[in-house]
PDB file of C-alpha atoms in Angstrom:
ATOM      1  CA  HIS A1440       5.047   6.847  15.587  1.00 78.00           C
ATOM      2  CA  GLN A1441       7.825   6.889  12.945  1.00 88.00           C
ATOM      3  CA  GLN A1442       9.897   4.413  14.708  1.00 93.00           C
ATOM      4  CA  ARG A1443       6.942   2.229  15.036  1.00 95.00           C
ATOM      5  CA  LEU A1444       5.963   2.445  11.445  1.00 95.00           C
ATOM      6  CA  ARG A1445       9.597   1.516  10.415  1.00 96.00           C
ATOM      7  CA  SER A1446       9.315  -1.554  12.306  1.00 97.00           C
ATOM      8  CA  LEU A1447       6.672  -2.807   9.868  1.00 98.00           C
ATOM      9  CA  TRP A1448       8.163  -4.963   7.189  1.00 97.00           C
ATOM     10  CA  ALA A1449       7.392  -5.017   3.326  1.00 97.00           C
ATOM     11  CA  LYS A1450      10.122  -7.598   2.489  1.00 96.00           C
ATOM     12  CA  THR A1451      12.200 -10.141   4.401  1.00 95.00           C
ATOM     13  CA  THR A1452      14.338 -13.132   4.139  1.00 89.00           C
ATOM     14  CA  THR A1453      14.934 -16.475   5.735  1.00 84.00           C
ATOM     15  CA  THR A1454      17.830 -15.347   7.569  1.00 85.00           C
ATOM     16  CA  GLY A1455      15.969 -14.358  10.304  1.00 85.00           C
ATOM     17  CA  PRO A1456      13.504 -11.480  11.724  1.00 88.00           C
ATOM     18  CA  SER A1457      16.279  -8.928  12.207  1.00 90.00           C
ATOM     19  CA  VAL A1458      16.730  -8.778   8.400  1.00 92.00           C
ATOM     20  CA  PHE A1459      13.756  -7.181   6.842  1.00 96.00           C
ATOM     21  CA  HIS A1460      13.130  -3.970   4.474  1.00 96.00           C
ATOM     22  CA  PRO A1461      10.463  -1.537   6.206  1.00 97.00           C
ATOM     23  CA  VAL A1462       7.567  -0.916   4.558  1.00 97.00           C
ATOM     24  CA  THR A1463       8.107   2.873   4.381  1.00 96.00           C
ATOM     25  CA  PHE A1464      11.468   2.218   2.555  1.00 97.00           C
ATOM     26  CA  HIS A1465       9.890  -0.037  -0.077  1.00 96.00           C
ATOM     27  CA  MET A1466       7.224   2.478  -0.640  1.00 96.00           C
ATOM     28  CA  VAL A1467       9.770   5.297  -1.026  1.00 96.00           C
ATOM     29  CA  ASP A1468      11.935   3.121  -3.052  1.00 97.00           C
ATOM     30  CA  THR A1469       8.970   2.311  -5.452  1.00 95.00           C
ATOM     31  CA  ALA A1470       8.010   6.058  -5.777  1.00 95.00           C
ATOM     32  CA  ASN A1471      11.572   7.050  -6.920  1.00 94.00           C
ATOM     33  CA  VAL A1472      11.290   4.174  -9.530  1.00 93.00           C
ATOM     34  CA  ALA A1473       8.023   5.630 -10.628  1.00 89.00           C
ATOM     35  CA  LYS A1474       9.445   9.236 -10.706  1.00 89.00           C
ATOM     36  CA  GLN A1475      12.526   7.931 -12.782  1.00 89.00           C
ATOM     37  CA  LEU A1476      10.121   6.418 -15.174  1.00 85.00           C
ATOM     38  CA  LEU A1477       8.212   9.620 -15.917  1.00 84.00           C
ATOM     39  CA  SER A1478      11.646  11.518 -16.376  1.00 85.00           C
ATOM     40  CA  PRO A1479      12.661  13.060 -19.697  1.00 85.00           C
ATOM     41  CA  ALA A1480      15.547  10.517 -19.223  1.00 88.00           C
ATOM     42  CA  VAL A1481      13.205   7.934 -20.179  1.00 86.00           C
ATOM     43  CA  PRO A1482      12.305   7.065 -23.764  1.00 88.00           C
ATOM     44  CA  ALA A1483       9.259   9.040 -24.870  1.00 83.00           C
ATOM     45  CA  ARG A1484       7.166   5.942 -25.879  1.00 84.00           C
ATOM     46  CA  ILE A1485       7.465   4.932 -22.158  1.00 81.00           C
ATOM     47  CA  ARG A1486       6.166   8.190 -20.783  1.00 74.00           C
ATOM     48  CA  LEU A1487       3.511   8.313 -23.406  1.00 76.00           C
ATOM     49  CA  ALA A1488       2.206   5.028 -22.164  1.00 78.00           C
ATOM     50  CA  PHE A1489       1.660   6.129 -18.766  1.00 72.00           C
ATOM     51  CA  GLY A1490       0.341   9.328 -20.059  1.00 70.00           C
ATOM     52  CA  SER A1491      -2.383   7.464 -22.077  1.00 73.00           C
ATOM     53  CA  ALA A1492      -3.377   5.457 -18.991  1.00 71.00           C
ATOM     54  CA  PHE A1493      -4.050   8.508 -17.244  1.00 70.00           C
ATOM     55  CA  SER A1494      -5.331  10.771 -20.140  1.00 71.00           C
ATOM     56  CA  GLU A1495      -8.154  12.206 -18.066  1.00 70.00           C
ATOM     57  CA  LEU A1496      -5.595  14.306 -16.077  1.00 69.00           C
ATOM     58  CA  PRO A1497      -3.157  16.950 -17.262  1.00 71.00           C
ATOM     59  CA  SER A1498       0.574  15.401 -17.665  1.00 72.00           C
ATOM     60  CA  ASP A1499       2.047  17.690 -15.113  1.00 74.00           C
ATOM     61  CA  TYR A1500      -0.570  16.305 -12.537  1.00 74.00           C
ATOM     62  CA  VAL A1501       0.384  12.484 -13.492  1.00 75.00           C
ATOM     63  CA  ILE A1502       4.257  13.669 -13.223  1.00 78.00           C
ATOM     64  CA  MET A1503       3.461  15.126  -9.575  1.00 80.00           C
ATOM     65  CA  TRP A1504       1.135  12.466  -8.451  1.00 80.00           C
ATOM     66  CA  LEU A1505       1.945   9.191 -10.148  1.00 82.00           C
ATOM     67  CA  PRO A1506       4.883   8.373  -7.770  1.00 89.00           C
ATOM     68  CA  LEU A1507       2.755   8.937  -4.696  1.00 86.00           C
ATOM     69  CA  VAL A1508      -0.038   6.568  -5.899  1.00 85.00           C
ATOM     70  CA  VAL A1509       2.812   4.228  -6.779  1.00 90.00           C
ATOM     71  CA  ALA A1510       4.226   4.098  -3.351  1.00 92.00           C
ATOM     72  CA  LEU A1511       0.861   3.584  -2.007  1.00 90.00           C
ATOM     73  CA  HIS A1512       0.449   0.305  -3.714  1.00 92.00           C
ATOM     74  CA  ASP A1513       1.723  -1.452  -0.776  1.00 93.00           C
ATOM     75  CA  LEU A1514       0.085   0.339   1.967  1.00 94.00           C
ATOM     76  CA  GLY A1515      -1.998  -2.617   2.663  1.00 94.00           C
ATOM     77  CA  LYS A1516       1.052  -4.189   3.970  1.00 96.00           C
ATOM     78  CA  ILE A1517       0.386  -2.015   6.978  1.00 96.00           C
ATOM     79  CA  SER A1518      -2.053  -4.423   8.247  1.00 95.00           C
ATOM     80  CA  SER A1519      -2.383  -7.224  10.872  1.00 94.00           C
ATOM     81  CA  PRO A1520      -3.041 -10.089   8.417  1.00 93.00           C
ATOM     82  CA  PHE A1521       0.072  -9.067   6.334  1.00 93.00           C
ATOM     83  CA  GLN A1522       2.583  -8.446   9.165  1.00 95.00           C
ATOM     84  CA  ARG A1523       1.566 -11.508  10.909  1.00 92.00           C
ATOM     85  CA  GLN A1524       2.068 -13.947   7.911  1.00 90.00           C
ATOM     86  CA  ASN A1525       5.658 -14.471   8.377  1.00 92.00           C
ATOM     87  CA  ASP A1526       6.238 -16.146  11.880  1.00 92.00           C
ATOM     88  CA  GLY A1527       9.588 -14.720  12.590  1.00 94.00           C
ATOM     89  CA  GLN A1528       8.334 -11.104  11.721  1.00 95.00           C
ATOM     90  CA  ARG A1529       5.141 -11.553  13.894  1.00 94.00           C
ATOM     91  CA  THR A1530       7.140 -12.707  16.756  1.00 95.00           C
ATOM     92  CA  ARG A1531       9.732  -9.930  16.295  1.00 96.00           C
ATOM     93  CA  LEU A1532       6.742  -7.210  16.219  1.00 97.00           C
ATOM     94  CA  GLU A1533       5.089  -8.701  19.218  1.00 96.00           C
ATOM     95  CA  GLY A1534       8.178  -8.515  21.305  1.00 96.00           C
ATOM     96  CA  LEU A1535       8.200  -4.881  20.269  1.00 97.00           C
ATOM     97  CA  GLY A1536       4.811  -4.524  21.758  1.00 96.00           C
ATOM     98  CA  PHE A1537       2.590  -4.548  18.792  1.00 96.00           C
ATOM     99  CA  SER A1538      -0.890  -6.041  19.004  1.00 93.00           C
ATOM    100  CA  LEU A1539      -1.829  -7.616  15.736  1.00 94.00           C
ATOM    101  CA  SER A1540      -5.414  -8.584  15.177  1.00 92.00           C
ATOM    102  CA  ASP A1541      -5.760 -12.357  15.022  1.00 85.00           C
ATOM    103  CA  ALA A1542      -9.358 -12.252  13.496  1.00 82.00           C
ATOM    104  CA  LEU A1543      -9.746 -14.718  11.160  1.00 71.00           C
ATOM    105  CA  LEU A1544      -9.937 -13.561   7.178  1.00 71.00           C
ATOM    106  CA  ALA A1545     -10.321 -15.366   4.202  1.00 66.00           C
ATOM    107  CA  ASP A1546      -7.066 -16.294   2.439  1.00 72.00           C
ATOM    108  CA  SER A1547      -8.407 -14.504  -0.693  1.00 75.00           C
ATOM    109  CA  VAL A1548      -8.209 -11.125   1.076  1.00 86.00           C
ATOM    110  CA  ARG A1549      -4.415 -10.030   0.656  1.00 89.00           C
ATOM    111  CA  HIS A1550      -2.476  -6.960   1.116  1.00 91.00           C
ATOM    112  CA  GLN A1551      -3.317  -5.434  -2.218  1.00 92.00           C
ATOM    113  CA  HIS A1552      -6.906  -5.302  -1.343  1.00 91.00           C
ATOM    114  CA  PHE A1553      -6.245  -3.573   1.805  1.00 92.00           C
ATOM    115  CA  SER A1554      -4.323  -0.983  -0.318  1.00 91.00           C
ATOM    116  CA  ALA A1555      -7.316  -0.277  -2.573  1.00 91.00           C
ATOM    117  CA  VAL A1556      -9.517  -0.125   0.369  1.00 93.00           C
ATOM    118  CA  ALA A1557      -7.190   2.585   2.158  1.00 92.00           C
ATOM    119  CA  ILE A1558      -6.826   4.328  -1.289  1.00 89.00           C
ATOM    120  CA  ARG A1559     -10.571   4.796  -1.673  1.00 90.00           C
ATOM    121  CA  ASP A1560     -11.677   5.541   1.898  1.00 90.00           C
ATOM    122  CA  ASP A1561      -8.385   7.692   3.126  1.00 87.00           C
ATOM    123  CA  VAL A1562      -6.478   9.147   0.305  1.00 86.00           C
ATOM    124  CA  LEU A1563      -8.859   9.761  -2.508  1.00 85.00           C
ATOM    125  CA  PRO A1564     -10.914  12.076  -0.336  1.00 87.00           C
ATOM    126  CA  LEU A1565      -7.934  14.334   0.122  1.00 85.00           C
ATOM    127  CA  VAL A1566      -7.136  14.490  -3.591  1.00 81.00           C
ATOM    128  CA  PRO A1567     -10.253  15.633  -5.462  1.00 81.00           C
ATOM    129  CA  GLN A1568      -8.251  15.895  -8.646  1.00 76.00           C
ATOM    130  CA  PHE A1569      -8.395  11.907  -8.841  1.00 77.00           C
ATOM    131  CA  ALA A1570     -12.103  11.708  -8.377  1.00 78.00           C
ATOM    132  CA  ASN A1571     -12.849  10.883 -12.067  1.00 78.00           C
ATOM    133  CA  ILE A1572     -10.222   8.130 -12.164  1.00 79.00           C
ATOM    134  CA  GLU A1573     -11.002   6.630  -8.889  1.00 83.00           C
ATOM    135  CA  GLN A1574     -12.022   3.127 -10.428  1.00 83.00           C
ATOM    136  CA  VAL A1575      -8.709   3.115 -12.310  1.00 80.00           C
ATOM    137  CA  LEU A1576      -6.673   3.665  -9.276  1.00 83.00           C
ATOM    138  CA  VAL A1577      -8.426   1.132  -6.849  1.00 85.00           C
ATOM    139  CA  GLY A1578      -8.348  -1.320  -9.596  1.00 86.00           C
ATOM    140  CA  ALA A1579      -4.740  -0.834 -10.266  1.00 85.00           C
ATOM    141  CA  LEU A1580      -3.697  -1.086  -6.603  1.00 84.00           C
ATOM    142  CA  ALA A1581      -6.266  -4.044  -5.883  1.00 86.00           C
ATOM    143  CA  GLY A1582      -4.709  -5.842  -8.844  1.00 84.00           C
ATOM    144  CA  HIS A1583      -1.037  -4.901  -8.781  1.00 86.00           C
ATOM    145  CA  HIS A1584      -0.195  -8.644  -8.300  1.00 84.00           C
ATOM    146  CA  GLY A1585      -1.954  -9.556 -11.463  1.00 82.00           C
ATOM    147  CA  ALA A1586      -5.403 -10.823  -9.891  1.00 84.00           C
ATOM    148  CA  PHE A1587      -8.378  -8.345  -9.849  1.00 85.00           C
ATOM    149  CA  PRO A1588     -10.658  -8.994  -6.955  1.00 83.00           C
ATOM    150  CA  ASN A1589     -14.498  -8.634  -7.038  1.00 82.00           C
ATOM    151  CA  SER A1590     -16.367  -6.296  -4.798  1.00 85.00           C
ATOM    152  CA  GLY A1591     -16.839  -9.026  -2.381  1.00 89.00           C
ATOM    153  CA  THR A1592     -13.229  -9.401  -1.565  1.00 89.00           C
ATOM    154  CA  LEU A1593     -12.901  -5.560  -1.253  1.00 91.00           C
ATOM    155  CA  GLY A1594     -15.882  -5.430   1.081  1.00 92.00           C
ATOM    156  CA  LYS A1595     -14.234  -8.236   3.363  1.00 92.00           C
ATOM    157  CA  ALA A1596     -11.018  -5.940   3.365  1.00 92.00           C
ATOM    158  CA  ARG A1597     -13.019  -3.037   4.229  1.00 93.00           C
ATOM    159  CA  LYS A1598     -14.930  -4.689   7.021  1.00 93.00           C
ATOM    160  CA  PHE A1599     -11.733  -6.257   8.576  1.00 92.00           C
ATOM    161  CA  SER A1600     -10.204  -2.734   8.293  1.00 93.00           C
ATOM    162  CA  ARG A1601     -12.953  -0.856  10.111  1.00 93.00           C
ATOM    163  CA  GLN A1602     -14.112  -3.612  12.609  1.00 92.00           C
ATOM    164  CA  SER A1603     -11.139  -5.913  13.297  1.00 93.00           C
ATOM    165  CA  GLU A1604      -7.878  -3.998  12.830  1.00 94.00           C
ATOM    166  CA  THR A1605      -5.906  -2.911  15.910  1.00 94.00           C
ATOM    167  CA  ASP A1606      -5.996   0.914  16.729  1.00 95.00           C
ATOM    168  CA  GLU A1607      -2.332   1.209  16.472  1.00 96.00           C
ATOM    169  CA  ILE A1608      -2.049  -0.381  12.777  1.00 95.00           C
ATOM    170  CA  LYS A1609      -4.946   1.792  11.442  1.00 93.00           C
ATOM    171  CA  ALA A1610      -3.299   4.934  12.992  1.00 93.00           C
ATOM    172  CA  LEU A1611       0.044   3.932  11.180  1.00 94.00           C
ATOM    173  CA  ARG A1612      -1.592   3.149   8.067  1.00 90.00           C
ATOM    174  CA  GLN A1613      -3.088   6.774   8.238  1.00 86.00           C
ATOM    175  CA  GLU A1614      -0.020   8.476   9.204  1.00 82.00           C
TER     176      GLU A1614
END
């Protein structure tokens, strides 16, 4: 499964489908940036800003868990709608034997909405410490590109994930 997961892209270029940044690498990169932003080497005012956003949790939990949450911000890129949006990448993945759902989905449903649904449905049940900040986490992931969706948009993402997404993509997202 790991090789298949590394085949999925997060960032790509116009130079051709062989040039891409795997989604798992992107998620690790962002987690490491978050970890650095929480380190003692960063000015205290920045650490305090993060701490105040998560004031309901002990600071050691924030330092331990926030990099993971940041990594998961693009979990929704492990979805057929995202993976098929670039023709070169879609062709490359199909050549590797991936089956990507071609179910129609409103343009308003984007990868960040799939991230929010996955956090709520698959991740938060595993981390009971986050139960009291579920809305903050779901909202942060759903709006990480600056537009916060309504519940209808998240409902469409959830319905697609449950009913139309391919089994392989579902399994890879949960891995």
